[in-house]
Short mmCIF file of C-alpha atoms in Angstrom, two decimals:
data_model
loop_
_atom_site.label_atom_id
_atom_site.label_comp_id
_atom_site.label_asym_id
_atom_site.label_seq_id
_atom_site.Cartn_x
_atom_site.Cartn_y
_atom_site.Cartn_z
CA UNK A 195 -33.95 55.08 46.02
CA UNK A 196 -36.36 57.55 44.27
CA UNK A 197 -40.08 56.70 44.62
CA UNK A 198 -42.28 57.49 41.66
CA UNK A 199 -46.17 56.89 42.03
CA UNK A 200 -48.19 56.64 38.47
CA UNK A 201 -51.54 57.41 38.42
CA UNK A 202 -53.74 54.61 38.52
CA UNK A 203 -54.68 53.15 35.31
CA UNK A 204 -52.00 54.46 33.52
CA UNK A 205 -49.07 52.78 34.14
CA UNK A 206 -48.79 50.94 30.95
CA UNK A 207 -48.38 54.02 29.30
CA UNK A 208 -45.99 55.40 31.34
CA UNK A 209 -43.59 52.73 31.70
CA UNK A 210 -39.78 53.71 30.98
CA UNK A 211 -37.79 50.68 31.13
CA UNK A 212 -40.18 49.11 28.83
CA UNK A 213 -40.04 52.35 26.64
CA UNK A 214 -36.26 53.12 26.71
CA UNK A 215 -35.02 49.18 27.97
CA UNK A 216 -36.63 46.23 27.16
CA UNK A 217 -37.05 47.46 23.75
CA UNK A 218 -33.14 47.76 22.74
CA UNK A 219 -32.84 44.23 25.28
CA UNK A 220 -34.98 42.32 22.89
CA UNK A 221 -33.42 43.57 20.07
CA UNK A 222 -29.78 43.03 21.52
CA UNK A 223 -30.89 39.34 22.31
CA UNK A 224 -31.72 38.65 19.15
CA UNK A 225 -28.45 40.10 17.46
CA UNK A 226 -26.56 37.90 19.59
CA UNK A 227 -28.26 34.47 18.97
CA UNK A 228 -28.87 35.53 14.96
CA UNK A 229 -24.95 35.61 15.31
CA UNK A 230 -24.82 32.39 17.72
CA UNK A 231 -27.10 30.58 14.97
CA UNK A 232 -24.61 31.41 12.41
CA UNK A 233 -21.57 30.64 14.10
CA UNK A 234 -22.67 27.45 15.83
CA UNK A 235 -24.82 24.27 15.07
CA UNK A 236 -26.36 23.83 18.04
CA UNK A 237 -29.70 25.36 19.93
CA UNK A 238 -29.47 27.85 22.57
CA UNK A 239 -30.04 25.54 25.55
CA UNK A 240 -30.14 27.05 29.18
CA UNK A 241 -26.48 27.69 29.39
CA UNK A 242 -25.66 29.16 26.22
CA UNK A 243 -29.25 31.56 26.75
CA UNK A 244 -27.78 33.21 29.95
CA UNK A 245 -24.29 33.91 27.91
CA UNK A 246 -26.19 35.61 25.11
CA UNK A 247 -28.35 37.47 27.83
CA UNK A 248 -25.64 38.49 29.68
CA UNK A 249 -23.77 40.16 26.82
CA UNK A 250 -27.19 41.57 25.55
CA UNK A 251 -27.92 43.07 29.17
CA UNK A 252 -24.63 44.86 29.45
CA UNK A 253 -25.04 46.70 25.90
CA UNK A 254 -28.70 47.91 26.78
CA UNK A 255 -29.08 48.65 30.22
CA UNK A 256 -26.58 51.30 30.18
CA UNK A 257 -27.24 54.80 31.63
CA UNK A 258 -27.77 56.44 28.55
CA UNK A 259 -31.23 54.18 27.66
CA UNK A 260 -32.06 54.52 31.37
CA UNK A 261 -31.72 58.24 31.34
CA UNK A 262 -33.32 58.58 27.88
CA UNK A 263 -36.19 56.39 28.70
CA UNK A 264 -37.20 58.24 32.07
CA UNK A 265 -36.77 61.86 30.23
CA UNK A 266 -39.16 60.21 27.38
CA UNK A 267 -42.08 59.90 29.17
CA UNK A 268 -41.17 63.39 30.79
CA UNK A 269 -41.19 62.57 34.29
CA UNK A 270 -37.05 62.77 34.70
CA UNK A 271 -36.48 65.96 34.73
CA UNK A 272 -40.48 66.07 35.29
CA UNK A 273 -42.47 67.19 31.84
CA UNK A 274 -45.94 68.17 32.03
CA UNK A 275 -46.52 68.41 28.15
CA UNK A 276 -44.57 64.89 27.10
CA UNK A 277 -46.70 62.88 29.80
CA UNK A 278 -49.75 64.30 28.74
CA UNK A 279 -48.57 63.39 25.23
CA UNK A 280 -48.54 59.47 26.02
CA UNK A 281 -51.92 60.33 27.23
#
């Protein structure tokens, strides 16, 4: 486990997993059930939501977005210039 402090009041700018994750998540999620809505006639209830999440999870958390987020806000390898940049 590798603890990273953020300077106060700053944090929302130097997020990575809602830079490099959540982003390609959502849009993931929303691939699957445009494809669920056009294969099936019914809603996605609670069961058919965690299948679609599950599928979407495994195609965007992979190392590659993790990696690629953390190095975009410059603090993995650390970055001076690119977190002054989100400044």
């Amino acid at each position: 486990i590798v603890l990273v402090a953020f300077p106060p009041y700053l944090t929302h700018k130097l997020q990575p997993l809602d830079i490099g994750c959540f982003g390609p998540l959502e849009h993931y999620y929303g691939v699957e059930v445009d494809n669920f809505y056009r294969y099936s006639y019914v809603g996605v209830n609670k069961e058919y939501f965690i299948k679609l999440y599950l599928v979407a999870r495994v195609k965007a958390f992979t190392r590659k977005t993790i990696c690629s987020a953390w190095k975009a806000i410059g603090l993995l390898p650390y970055n001076f210039t690119a977190v002054l940049k989100t400044l």
